[in-house]
mmCIF file of C-alpha atoms in Angstrom:
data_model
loop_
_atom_site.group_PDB
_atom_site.id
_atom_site.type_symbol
_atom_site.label_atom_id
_atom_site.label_comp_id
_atom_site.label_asym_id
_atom_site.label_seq_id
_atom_site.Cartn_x
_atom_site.Cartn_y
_atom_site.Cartn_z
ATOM 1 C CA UNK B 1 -14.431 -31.126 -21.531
ATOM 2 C CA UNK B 2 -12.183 -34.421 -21.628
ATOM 3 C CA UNK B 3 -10.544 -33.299 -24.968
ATOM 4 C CA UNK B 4 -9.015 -30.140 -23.990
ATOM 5 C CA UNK B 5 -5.497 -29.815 -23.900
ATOM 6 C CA UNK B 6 -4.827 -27.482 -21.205
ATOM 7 C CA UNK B 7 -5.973 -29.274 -18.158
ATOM 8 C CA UNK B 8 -8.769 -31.709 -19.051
ATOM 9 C CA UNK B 9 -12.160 -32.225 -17.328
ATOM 10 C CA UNK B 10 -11.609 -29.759 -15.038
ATOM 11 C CA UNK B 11 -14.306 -27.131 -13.910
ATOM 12 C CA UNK B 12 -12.959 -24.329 -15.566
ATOM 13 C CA UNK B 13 -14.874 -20.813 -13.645
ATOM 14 C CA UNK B 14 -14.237 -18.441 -16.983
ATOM 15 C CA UNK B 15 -14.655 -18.845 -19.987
ATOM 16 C CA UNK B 16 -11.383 -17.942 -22.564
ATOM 17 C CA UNK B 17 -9.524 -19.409 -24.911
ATOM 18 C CA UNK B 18 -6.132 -18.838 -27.114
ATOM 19 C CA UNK B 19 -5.648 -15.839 -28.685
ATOM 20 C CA UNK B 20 -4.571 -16.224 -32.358
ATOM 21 C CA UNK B 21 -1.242 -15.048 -33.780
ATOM 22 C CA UNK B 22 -1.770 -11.014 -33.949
ATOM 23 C CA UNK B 23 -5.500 -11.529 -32.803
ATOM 24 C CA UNK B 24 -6.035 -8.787 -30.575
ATOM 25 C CA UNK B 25 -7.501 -9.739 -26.526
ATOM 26 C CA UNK B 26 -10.758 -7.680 -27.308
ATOM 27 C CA UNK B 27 -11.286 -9.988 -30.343
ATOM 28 C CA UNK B 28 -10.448 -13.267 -28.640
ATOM 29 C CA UNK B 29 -12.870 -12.561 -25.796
ATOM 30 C CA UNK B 30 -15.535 -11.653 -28.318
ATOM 31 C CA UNK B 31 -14.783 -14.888 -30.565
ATOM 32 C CA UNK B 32 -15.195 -17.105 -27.490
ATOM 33 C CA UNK B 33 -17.883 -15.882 -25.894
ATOM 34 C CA UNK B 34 -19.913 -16.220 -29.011
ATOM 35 C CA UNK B 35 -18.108 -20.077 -29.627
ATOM 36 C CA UNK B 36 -18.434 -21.059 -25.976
ATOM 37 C CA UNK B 37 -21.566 -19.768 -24.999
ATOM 38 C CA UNK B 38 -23.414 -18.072 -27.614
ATOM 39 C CA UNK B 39 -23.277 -14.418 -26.265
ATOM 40 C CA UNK B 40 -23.260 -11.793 -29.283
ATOM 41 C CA UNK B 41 -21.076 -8.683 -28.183
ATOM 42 C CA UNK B 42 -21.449 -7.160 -31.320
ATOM 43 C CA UNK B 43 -25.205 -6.671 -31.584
ATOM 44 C CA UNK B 44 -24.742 -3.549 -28.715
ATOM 45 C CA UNK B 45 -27.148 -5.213 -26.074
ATOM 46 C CA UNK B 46 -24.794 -7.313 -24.274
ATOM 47 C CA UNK B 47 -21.522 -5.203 -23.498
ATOM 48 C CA UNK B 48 -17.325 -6.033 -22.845
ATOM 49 C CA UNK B 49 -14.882 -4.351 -21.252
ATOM 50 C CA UNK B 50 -11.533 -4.869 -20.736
ATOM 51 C CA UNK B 51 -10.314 -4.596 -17.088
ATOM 52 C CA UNK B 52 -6.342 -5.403 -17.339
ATOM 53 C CA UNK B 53 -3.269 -7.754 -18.413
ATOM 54 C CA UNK B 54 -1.984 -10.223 -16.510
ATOM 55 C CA UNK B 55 1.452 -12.693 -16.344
ATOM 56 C CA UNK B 56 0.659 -16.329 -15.752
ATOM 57 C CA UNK B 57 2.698 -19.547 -14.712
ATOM 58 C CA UNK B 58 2.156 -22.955 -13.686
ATOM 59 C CA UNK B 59 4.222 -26.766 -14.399
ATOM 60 C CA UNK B 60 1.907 -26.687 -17.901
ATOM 61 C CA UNK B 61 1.723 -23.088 -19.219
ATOM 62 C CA UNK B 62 3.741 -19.427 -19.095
ATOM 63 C CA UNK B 63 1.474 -17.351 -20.657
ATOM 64 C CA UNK B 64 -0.128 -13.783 -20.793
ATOM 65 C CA UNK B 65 -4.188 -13.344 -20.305
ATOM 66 C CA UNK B 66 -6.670 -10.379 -20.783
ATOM 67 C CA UNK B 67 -9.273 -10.125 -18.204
ATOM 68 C CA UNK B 68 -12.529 -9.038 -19.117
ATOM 69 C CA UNK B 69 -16.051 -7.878 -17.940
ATOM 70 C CA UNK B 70 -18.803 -9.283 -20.248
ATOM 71 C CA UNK B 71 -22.792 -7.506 -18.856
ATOM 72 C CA UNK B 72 -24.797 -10.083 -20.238
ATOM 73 C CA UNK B 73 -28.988 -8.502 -20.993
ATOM 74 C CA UNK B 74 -30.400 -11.728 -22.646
ATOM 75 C CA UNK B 75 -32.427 -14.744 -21.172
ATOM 76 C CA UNK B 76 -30.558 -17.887 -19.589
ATOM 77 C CA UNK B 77 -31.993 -20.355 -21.967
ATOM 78 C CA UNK B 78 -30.526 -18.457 -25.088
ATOM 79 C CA UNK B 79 -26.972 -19.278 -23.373
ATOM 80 C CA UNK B 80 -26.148 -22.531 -25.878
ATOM 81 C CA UNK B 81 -22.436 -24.139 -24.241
ATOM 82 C CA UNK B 82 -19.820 -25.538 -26.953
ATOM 83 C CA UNK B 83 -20.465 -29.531 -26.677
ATOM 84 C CA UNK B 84 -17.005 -29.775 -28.154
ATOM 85 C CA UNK B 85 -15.307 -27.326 -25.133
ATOM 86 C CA UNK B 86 -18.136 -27.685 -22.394
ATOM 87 C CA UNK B 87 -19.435 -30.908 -21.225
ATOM 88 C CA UNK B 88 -21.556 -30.059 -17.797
ATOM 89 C CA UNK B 89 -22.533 -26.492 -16.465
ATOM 90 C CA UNK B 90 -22.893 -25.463 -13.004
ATOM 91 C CA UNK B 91 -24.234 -22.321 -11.834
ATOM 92 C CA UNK B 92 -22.567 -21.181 -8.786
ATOM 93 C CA UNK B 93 -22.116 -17.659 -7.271
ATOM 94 C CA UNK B 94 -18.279 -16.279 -7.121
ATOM 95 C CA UNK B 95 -18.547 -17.311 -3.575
ATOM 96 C CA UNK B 96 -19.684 -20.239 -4.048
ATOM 97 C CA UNK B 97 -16.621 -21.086 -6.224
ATOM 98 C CA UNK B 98 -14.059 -20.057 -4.144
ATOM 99 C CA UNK B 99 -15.234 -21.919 -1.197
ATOM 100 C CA UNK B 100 -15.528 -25.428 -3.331
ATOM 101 C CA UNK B 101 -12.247 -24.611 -4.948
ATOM 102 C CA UNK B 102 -10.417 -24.246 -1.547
ATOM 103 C CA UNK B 103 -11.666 -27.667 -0.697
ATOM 104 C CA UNK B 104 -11.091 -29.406 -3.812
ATOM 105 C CA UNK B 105 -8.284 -27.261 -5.868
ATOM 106 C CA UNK B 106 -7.253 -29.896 -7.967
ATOM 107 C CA UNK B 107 -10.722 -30.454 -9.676
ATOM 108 C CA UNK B 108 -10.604 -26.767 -11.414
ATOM 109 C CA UNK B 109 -8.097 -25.323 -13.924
ATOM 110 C CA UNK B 110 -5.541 -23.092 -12.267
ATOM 111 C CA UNK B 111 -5.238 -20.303 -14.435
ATOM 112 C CA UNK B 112 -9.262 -19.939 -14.338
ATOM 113 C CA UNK B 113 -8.978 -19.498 -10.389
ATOM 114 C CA UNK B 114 -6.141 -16.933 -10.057
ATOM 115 C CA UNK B 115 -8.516 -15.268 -12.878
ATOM 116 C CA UNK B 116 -11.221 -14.886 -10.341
ATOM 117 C CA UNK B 117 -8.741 -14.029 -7.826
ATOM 118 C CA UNK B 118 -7.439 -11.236 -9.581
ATOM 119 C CA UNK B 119 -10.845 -10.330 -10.809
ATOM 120 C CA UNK B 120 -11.856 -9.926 -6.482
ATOM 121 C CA UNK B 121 -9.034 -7.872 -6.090
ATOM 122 C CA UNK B 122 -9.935 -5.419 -9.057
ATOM 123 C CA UNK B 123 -13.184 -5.000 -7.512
ATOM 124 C CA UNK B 124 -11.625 -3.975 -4.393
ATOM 125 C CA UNK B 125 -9.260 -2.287 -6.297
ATOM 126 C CA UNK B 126 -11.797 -0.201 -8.148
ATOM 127 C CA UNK B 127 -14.048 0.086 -4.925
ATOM 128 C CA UNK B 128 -11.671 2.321 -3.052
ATOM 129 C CA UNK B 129 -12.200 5.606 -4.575
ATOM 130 C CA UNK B 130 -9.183 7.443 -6.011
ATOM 131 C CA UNK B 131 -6.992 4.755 -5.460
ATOM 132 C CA UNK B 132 -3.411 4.812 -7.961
ATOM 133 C CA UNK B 133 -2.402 1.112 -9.376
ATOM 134 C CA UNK B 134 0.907 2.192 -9.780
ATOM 135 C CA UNK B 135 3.645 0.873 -12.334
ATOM 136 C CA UNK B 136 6.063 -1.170 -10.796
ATOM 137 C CA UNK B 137 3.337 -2.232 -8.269
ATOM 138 C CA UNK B 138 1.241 -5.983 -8.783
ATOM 139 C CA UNK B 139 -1.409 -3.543 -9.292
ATOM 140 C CA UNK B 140 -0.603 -2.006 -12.286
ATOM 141 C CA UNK B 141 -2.938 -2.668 -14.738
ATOM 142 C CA UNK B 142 -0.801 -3.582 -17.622
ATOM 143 C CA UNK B 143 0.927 -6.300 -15.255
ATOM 144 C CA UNK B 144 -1.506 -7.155 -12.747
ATOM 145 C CA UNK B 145 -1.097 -9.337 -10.118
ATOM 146 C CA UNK B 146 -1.887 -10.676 -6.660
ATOM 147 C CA UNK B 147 -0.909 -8.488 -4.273
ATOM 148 C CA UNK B 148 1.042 -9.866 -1.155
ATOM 149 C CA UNK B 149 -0.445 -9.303 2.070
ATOM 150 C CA UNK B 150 -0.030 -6.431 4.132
ATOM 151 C CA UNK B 151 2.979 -7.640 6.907
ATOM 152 C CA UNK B 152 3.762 -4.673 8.479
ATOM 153 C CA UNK B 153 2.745 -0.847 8.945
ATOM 154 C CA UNK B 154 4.901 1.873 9.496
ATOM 155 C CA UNK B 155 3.739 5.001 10.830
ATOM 156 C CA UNK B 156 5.404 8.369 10.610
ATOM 157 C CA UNK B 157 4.846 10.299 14.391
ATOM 158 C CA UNK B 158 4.538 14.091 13.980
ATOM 159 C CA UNK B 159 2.346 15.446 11.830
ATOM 160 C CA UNK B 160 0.744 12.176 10.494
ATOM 161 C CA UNK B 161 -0.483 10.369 14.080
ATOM 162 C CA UNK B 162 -1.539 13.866 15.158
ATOM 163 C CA UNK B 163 -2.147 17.099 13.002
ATOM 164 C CA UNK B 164 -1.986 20.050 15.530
ATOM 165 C CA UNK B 165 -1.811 22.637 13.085
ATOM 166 C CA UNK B 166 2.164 21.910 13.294
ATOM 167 C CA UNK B 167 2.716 23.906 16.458
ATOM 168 C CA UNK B 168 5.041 20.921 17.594
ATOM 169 C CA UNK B 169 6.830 21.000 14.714
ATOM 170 C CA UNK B 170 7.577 24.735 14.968
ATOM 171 C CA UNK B 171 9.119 24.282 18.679
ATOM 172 C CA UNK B 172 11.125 21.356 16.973
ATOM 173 C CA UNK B 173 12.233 23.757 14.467
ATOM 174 C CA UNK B 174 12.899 26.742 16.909
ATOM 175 C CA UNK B 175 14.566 24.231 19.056
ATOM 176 C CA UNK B 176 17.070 23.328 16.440
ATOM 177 C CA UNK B 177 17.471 26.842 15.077
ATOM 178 C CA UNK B 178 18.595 27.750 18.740
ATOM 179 C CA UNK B 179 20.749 24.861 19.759
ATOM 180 C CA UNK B 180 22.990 25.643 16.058
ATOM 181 C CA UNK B 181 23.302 29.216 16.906
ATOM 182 C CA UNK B 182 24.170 28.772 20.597
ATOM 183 C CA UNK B 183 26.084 25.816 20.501
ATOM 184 C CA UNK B 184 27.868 26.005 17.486
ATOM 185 C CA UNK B 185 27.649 29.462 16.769
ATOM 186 C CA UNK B 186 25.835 29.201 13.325
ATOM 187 C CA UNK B 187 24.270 32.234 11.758
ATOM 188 C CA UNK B 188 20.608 32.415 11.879
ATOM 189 C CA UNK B 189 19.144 30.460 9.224
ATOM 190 C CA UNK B 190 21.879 28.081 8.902
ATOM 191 C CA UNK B 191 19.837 25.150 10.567
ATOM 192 C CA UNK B 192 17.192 25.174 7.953
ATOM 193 C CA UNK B 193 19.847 25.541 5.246
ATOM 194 C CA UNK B 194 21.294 22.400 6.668
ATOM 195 C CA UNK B 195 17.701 20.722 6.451
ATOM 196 C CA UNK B 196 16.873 21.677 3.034
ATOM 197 C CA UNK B 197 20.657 20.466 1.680
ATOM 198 C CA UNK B 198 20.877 16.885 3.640
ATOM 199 C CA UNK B 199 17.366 16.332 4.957
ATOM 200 C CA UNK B 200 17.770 16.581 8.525
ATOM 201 C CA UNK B 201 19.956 19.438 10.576
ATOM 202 C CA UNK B 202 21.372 16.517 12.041
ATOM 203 C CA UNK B 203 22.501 14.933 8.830
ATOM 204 C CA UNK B 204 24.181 18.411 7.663
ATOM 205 C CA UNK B 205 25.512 19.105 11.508
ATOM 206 C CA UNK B 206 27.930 15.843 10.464
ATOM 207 C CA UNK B 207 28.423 16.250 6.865
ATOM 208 C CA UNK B 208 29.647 19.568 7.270
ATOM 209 C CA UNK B 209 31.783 18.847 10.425
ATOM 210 C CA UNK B 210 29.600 20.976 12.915
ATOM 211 C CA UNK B 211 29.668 18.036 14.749
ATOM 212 C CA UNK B 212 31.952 14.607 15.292
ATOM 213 C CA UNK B 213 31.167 12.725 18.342
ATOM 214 C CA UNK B 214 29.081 10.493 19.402
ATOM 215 C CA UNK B 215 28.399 12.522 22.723
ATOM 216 C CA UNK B 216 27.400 15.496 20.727
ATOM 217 C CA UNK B 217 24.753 13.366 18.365
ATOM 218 C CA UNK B 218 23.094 12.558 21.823
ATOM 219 C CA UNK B 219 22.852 15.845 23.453
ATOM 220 C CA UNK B 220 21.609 17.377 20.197
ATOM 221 C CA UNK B 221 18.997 14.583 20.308
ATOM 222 C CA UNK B 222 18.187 14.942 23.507
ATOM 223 C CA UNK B 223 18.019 18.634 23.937
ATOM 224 C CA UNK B 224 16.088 19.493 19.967
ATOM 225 C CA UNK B 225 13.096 17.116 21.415
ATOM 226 C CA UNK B 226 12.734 18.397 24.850
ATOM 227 C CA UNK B 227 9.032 19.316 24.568
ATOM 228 C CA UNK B 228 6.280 19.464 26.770
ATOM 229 C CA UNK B 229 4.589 16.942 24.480
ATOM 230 C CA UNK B 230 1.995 16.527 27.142
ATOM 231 C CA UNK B 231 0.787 20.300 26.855
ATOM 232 C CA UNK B 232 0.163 19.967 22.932
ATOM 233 C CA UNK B 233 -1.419 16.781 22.530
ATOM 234 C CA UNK B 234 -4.643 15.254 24.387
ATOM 235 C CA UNK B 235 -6.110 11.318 24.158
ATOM 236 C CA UNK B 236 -7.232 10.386 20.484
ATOM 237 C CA UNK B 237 -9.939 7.917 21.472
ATOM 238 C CA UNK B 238 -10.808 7.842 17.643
ATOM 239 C CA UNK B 239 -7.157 7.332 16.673
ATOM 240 C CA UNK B 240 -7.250 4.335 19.385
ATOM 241 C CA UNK B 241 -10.805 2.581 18.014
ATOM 242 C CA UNK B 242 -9.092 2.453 14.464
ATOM 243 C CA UNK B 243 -6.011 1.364 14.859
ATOM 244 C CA UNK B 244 -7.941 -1.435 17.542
ATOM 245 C CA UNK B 245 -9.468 -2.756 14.429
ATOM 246 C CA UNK B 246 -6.664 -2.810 11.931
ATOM 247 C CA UNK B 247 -6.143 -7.170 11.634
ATOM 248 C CA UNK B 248 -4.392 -7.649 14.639
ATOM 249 C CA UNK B 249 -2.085 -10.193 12.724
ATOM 250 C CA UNK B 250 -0.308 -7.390 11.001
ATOM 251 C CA UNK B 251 2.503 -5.738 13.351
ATOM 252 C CA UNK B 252 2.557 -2.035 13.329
ATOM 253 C CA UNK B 253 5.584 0.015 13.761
ATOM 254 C CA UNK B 254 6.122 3.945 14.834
ATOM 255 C CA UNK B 255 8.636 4.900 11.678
ATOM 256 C CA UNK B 256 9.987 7.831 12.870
ATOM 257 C CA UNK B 257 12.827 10.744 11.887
ATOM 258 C CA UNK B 258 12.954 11.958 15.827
ATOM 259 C CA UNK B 259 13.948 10.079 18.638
ATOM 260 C CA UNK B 260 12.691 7.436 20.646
ATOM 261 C CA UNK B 261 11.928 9.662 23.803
ATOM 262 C CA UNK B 262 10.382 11.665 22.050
ATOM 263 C CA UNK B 263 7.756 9.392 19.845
ATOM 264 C CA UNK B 264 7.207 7.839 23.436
ATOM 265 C CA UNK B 265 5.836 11.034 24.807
ATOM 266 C CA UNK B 266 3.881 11.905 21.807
ATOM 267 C CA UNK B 267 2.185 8.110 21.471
ATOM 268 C CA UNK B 268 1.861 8.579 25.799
ATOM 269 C CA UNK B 269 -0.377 11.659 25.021
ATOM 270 C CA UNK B 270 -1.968 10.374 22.564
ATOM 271 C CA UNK B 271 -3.438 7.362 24.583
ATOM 272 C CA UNK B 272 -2.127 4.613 22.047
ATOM 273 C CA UNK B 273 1.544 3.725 23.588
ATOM 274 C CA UNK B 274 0.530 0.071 24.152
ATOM 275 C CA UNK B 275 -0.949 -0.349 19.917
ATOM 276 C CA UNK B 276 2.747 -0.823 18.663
ATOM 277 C CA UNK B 277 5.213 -3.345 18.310
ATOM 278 C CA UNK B 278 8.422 -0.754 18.699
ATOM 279 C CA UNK B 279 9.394 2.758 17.971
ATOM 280 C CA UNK B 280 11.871 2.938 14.459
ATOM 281 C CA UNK B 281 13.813 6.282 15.297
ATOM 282 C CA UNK B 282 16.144 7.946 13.758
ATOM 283 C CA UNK B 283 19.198 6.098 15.599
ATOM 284 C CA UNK B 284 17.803 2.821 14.733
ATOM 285 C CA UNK B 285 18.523 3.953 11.033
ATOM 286 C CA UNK B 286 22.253 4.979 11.733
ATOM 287 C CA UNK B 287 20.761 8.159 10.948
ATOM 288 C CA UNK B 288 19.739 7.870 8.081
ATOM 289 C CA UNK B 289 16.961 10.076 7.128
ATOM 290 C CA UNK B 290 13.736 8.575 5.307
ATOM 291 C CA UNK B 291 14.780 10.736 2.330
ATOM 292 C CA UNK B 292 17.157 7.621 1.181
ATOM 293 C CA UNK B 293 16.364 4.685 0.901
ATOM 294 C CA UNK B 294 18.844 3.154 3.822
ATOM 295 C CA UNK B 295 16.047 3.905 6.260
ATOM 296 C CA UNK B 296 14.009 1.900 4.597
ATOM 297 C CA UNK B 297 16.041 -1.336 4.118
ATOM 298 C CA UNK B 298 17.315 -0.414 8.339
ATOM 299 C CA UNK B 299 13.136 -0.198 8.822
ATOM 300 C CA UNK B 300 12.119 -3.592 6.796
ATOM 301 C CA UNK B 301 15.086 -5.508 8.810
ATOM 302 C CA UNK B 302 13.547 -4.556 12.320
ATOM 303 C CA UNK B 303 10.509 -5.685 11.493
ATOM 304 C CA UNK B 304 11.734 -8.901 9.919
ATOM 305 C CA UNK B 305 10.545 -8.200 6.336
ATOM 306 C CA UNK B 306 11.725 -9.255 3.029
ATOM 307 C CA UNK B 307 9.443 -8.098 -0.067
ATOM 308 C CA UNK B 308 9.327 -4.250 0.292
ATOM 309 C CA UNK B 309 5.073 -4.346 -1.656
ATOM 310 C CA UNK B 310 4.050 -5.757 1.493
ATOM 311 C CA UNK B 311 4.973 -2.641 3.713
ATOM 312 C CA UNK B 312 2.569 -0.252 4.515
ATOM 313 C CA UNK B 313 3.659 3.098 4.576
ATOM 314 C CA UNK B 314 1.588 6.285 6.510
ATOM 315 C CA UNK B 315 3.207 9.609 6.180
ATOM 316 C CA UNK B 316 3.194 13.520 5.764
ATOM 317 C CA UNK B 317 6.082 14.356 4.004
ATOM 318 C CA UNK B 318 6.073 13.468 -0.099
ATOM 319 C CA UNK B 319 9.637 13.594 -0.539
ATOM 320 C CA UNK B 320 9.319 10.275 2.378
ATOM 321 C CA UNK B 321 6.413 8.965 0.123
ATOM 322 C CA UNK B 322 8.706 9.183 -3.054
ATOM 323 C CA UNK B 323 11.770 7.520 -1.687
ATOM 324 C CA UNK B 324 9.416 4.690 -0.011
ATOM 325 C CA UNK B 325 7.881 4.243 -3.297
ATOM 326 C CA UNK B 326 11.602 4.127 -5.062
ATOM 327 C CA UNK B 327 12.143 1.126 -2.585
ATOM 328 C CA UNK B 328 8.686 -0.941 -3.485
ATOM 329 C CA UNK B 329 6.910 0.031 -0.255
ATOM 330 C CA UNK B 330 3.029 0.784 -0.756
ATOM 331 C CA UNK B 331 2.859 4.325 0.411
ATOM 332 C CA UNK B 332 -0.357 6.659 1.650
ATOM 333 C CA UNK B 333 0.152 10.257 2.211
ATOM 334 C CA UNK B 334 -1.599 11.372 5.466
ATOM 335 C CA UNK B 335 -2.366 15.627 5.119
ATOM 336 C CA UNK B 336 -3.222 17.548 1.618
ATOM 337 C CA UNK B 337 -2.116 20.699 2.862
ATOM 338 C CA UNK B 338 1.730 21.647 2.592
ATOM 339 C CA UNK B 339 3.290 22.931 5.586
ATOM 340 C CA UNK B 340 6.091 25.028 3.832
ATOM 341 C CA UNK B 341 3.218 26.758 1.244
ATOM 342 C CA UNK B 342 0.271 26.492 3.123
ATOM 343 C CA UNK B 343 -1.373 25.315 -0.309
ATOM 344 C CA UNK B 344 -3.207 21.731 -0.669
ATOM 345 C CA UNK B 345 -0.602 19.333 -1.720
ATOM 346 C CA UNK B 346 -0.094 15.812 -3.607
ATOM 347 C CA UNK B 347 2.241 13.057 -4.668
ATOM 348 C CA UNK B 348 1.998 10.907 -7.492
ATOM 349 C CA UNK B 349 4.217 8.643 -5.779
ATOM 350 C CA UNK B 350 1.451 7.606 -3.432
ATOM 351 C CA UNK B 351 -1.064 5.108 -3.834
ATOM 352 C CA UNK B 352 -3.690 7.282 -2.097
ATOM 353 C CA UNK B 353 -3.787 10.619 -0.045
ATOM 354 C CA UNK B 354 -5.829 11.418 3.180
ATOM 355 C CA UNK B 355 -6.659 14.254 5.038
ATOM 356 C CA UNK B 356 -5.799 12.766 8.220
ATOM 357 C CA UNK B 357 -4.414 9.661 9.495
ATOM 358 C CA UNK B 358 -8.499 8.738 11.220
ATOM 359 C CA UNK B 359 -9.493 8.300 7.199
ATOM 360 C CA UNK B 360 -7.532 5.098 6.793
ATOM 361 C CA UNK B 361 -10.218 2.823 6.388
ATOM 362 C CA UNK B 362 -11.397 4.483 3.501
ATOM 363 C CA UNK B 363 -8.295 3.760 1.349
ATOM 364 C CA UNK B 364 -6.670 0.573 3.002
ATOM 365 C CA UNK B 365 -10.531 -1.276 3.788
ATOM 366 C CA UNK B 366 -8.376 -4.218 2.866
ATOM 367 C CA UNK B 367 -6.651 -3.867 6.963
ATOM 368 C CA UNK B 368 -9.932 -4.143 8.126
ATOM 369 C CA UNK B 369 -11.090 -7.170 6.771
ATOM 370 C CA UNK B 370 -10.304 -10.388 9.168
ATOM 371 C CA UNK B 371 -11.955 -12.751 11.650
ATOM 372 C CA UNK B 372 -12.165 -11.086 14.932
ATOM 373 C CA UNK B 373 -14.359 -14.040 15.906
#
């Protein structure tokens, strides 16, 4: 209505009001829903639940709101409006509303739109089965707010493009094993010692003064990947067809703790070397492995991104999935069994977990929804 003080005459697409000095949200939306439109939640036909908190902020207001769901079982002529709060009803779909309040956003209140917004999204949210709304995320319940759009996805190479029982990865690791004991005369064992301590060979091969030249970093590079990729790996039409209809306005990105060469072979035999805007290796990083998070700030300047919640992150390792997660990225982790144990794994770090990197759609449906028109 005209009177209100908060924005007056507008079309307002939920109904609310102020919550009273210690008056708890659950109250308040039951007060107001019997004020505004005469819907008893107390008499255990019609029902309310609460769906989540959220921050709000305009040139008018700062203020905190409690979204709810109200299931409504009685007749459309009982609904009686507040003449003092309500002065014209429309019934529109959700749709509807969204549509006339892109066109004309200055004839509805504000706050009620991003409600509705945020509503959509917790339906999507909610949709996606077993998804985490992590703390520290915009979709954390208790702070919830409009996620940014996806602007980039980085995906790990080995072991999360392809999953060949990780017979690559074993020749990577014999590879390594034998270039430490032949070339630097390291007792057997050492290599993965090395690993375990600084997260890549490499990484312990410099710390520990194995090796200090640039020349050496390169020929260890060179000769640890020096796989017949070709004779492991076969076309992934599948792999192709999904990551075809990801929204082609989001770049994607190979993320990767080898070496360029050697994610070029891999995405060669895999039939999707054209799908990617560049290959992230481990050189672009200064060598930094993706167990810090100085890969990840080296990764998001590459791609030319500044807020780390609209990264997508795809990859097999969990102690990668924590340290993206300790740097804002939105991270998925693609394989539930362990290679180390052989046991199914998990990481509360991640917003979801696949079995393989094909199942994408069913946690991120959100990449797959654009105009292809």
């Amino acid at each position: 209505s005209n009177i209100k003080d908060y924005c007056p005459g507008k079309l307002d697409p939920t109904p609310g009001g102020v919550v009273g000095f210690d008056e708890p949200y659950e109250l308040n939306a039951t007060r107001e829903m019997m004020e505004e439109m005469n819907i008893d939640l107390t008499d255990g036909k019609n029902t309310l639940t609460k769906l989540f908190t959220f921050p709000y902020q305009d040139e008018h207001v700062r203020v905190w709101g409690g979204m709810f769901e109200v299931v409504y079982h009685g007749s459309f002529s009982d609904i009686k409006m507040q003449p003092e709060e309500v002065s014209e009803v429309l019934r529109l779909s959700i749709t509807d509303i969204r549509r006339i309040a892109k066109e004309d956003p200055n004839d509805w209140m504000p706050d009620g739109i991003h409600a509705i917004n945020l509503y959509l999204q917790h339906r999507k949210d909610t949709a996606v089965k077993g998804r985490r709304l992590l703390k520290g995320y915009s979709g954390h319940l208790e702070r919830y707010r409009i996620r940014p759009k996806p602007q980039v996805i980085f995906f790990d190479c080995d072991d999360c493009l392809y999953f060949d029982g990780w017979q690559v990865a074993n020749k990577l690791t014999a590879k390594i094993e034998e270039w430490c004991t032949s070339k630097k005369n390291l007792p057997k064992g050492e290599a993965y010692q090395l690993y375990k301590k600084h997260g890549t060979a490499l990484k312990g091969l410099l710390a520990e003064g194995h090796i200090d030249c640039e020349k050496e970093i390169d020929e260890y590079l060179r000769d640890v990947h020096d796989l017949p990729i070709h004779e492991h790996l076969k076309i992934d039409n599948e792999l192709r067809d999904m990551i075809l209809k990801i929204d082609p306005s989001i770049p994607k990105y190979i993320f990767t703790a080898s070496v360029r060469d050697h994610a070029e072979r891999c995405l060669r035999a895999l039939g999707i070397e054209d799908l990617f805007v560049d290959i992230i290796d481990v050189k672009s990083c200064n060598l930094a492995t993706k167990h810090s998070t100085e890969s990840f700030e080296a990764a998001m300047k590459i791609a030319g991104v500044d807020d780390p919640e609209s990264c997508i992150f795809l990859d097999d390792s969990r102690t990668n999935i924590e340290a993206a997660r300790s740097v804002g990225w939105r991270s998925f982790l693609v394989g539930r069994i362990g290679r180390d144990c052989g046991a199914p794994i998990t990481s509360e770090h991640a917003e979801h977990e696949i079995n393989r990197i094909h199942d994408v759609p069913t946690v991120l449906p959100e990449l797959f929804e654009h105009d292809s028109s």
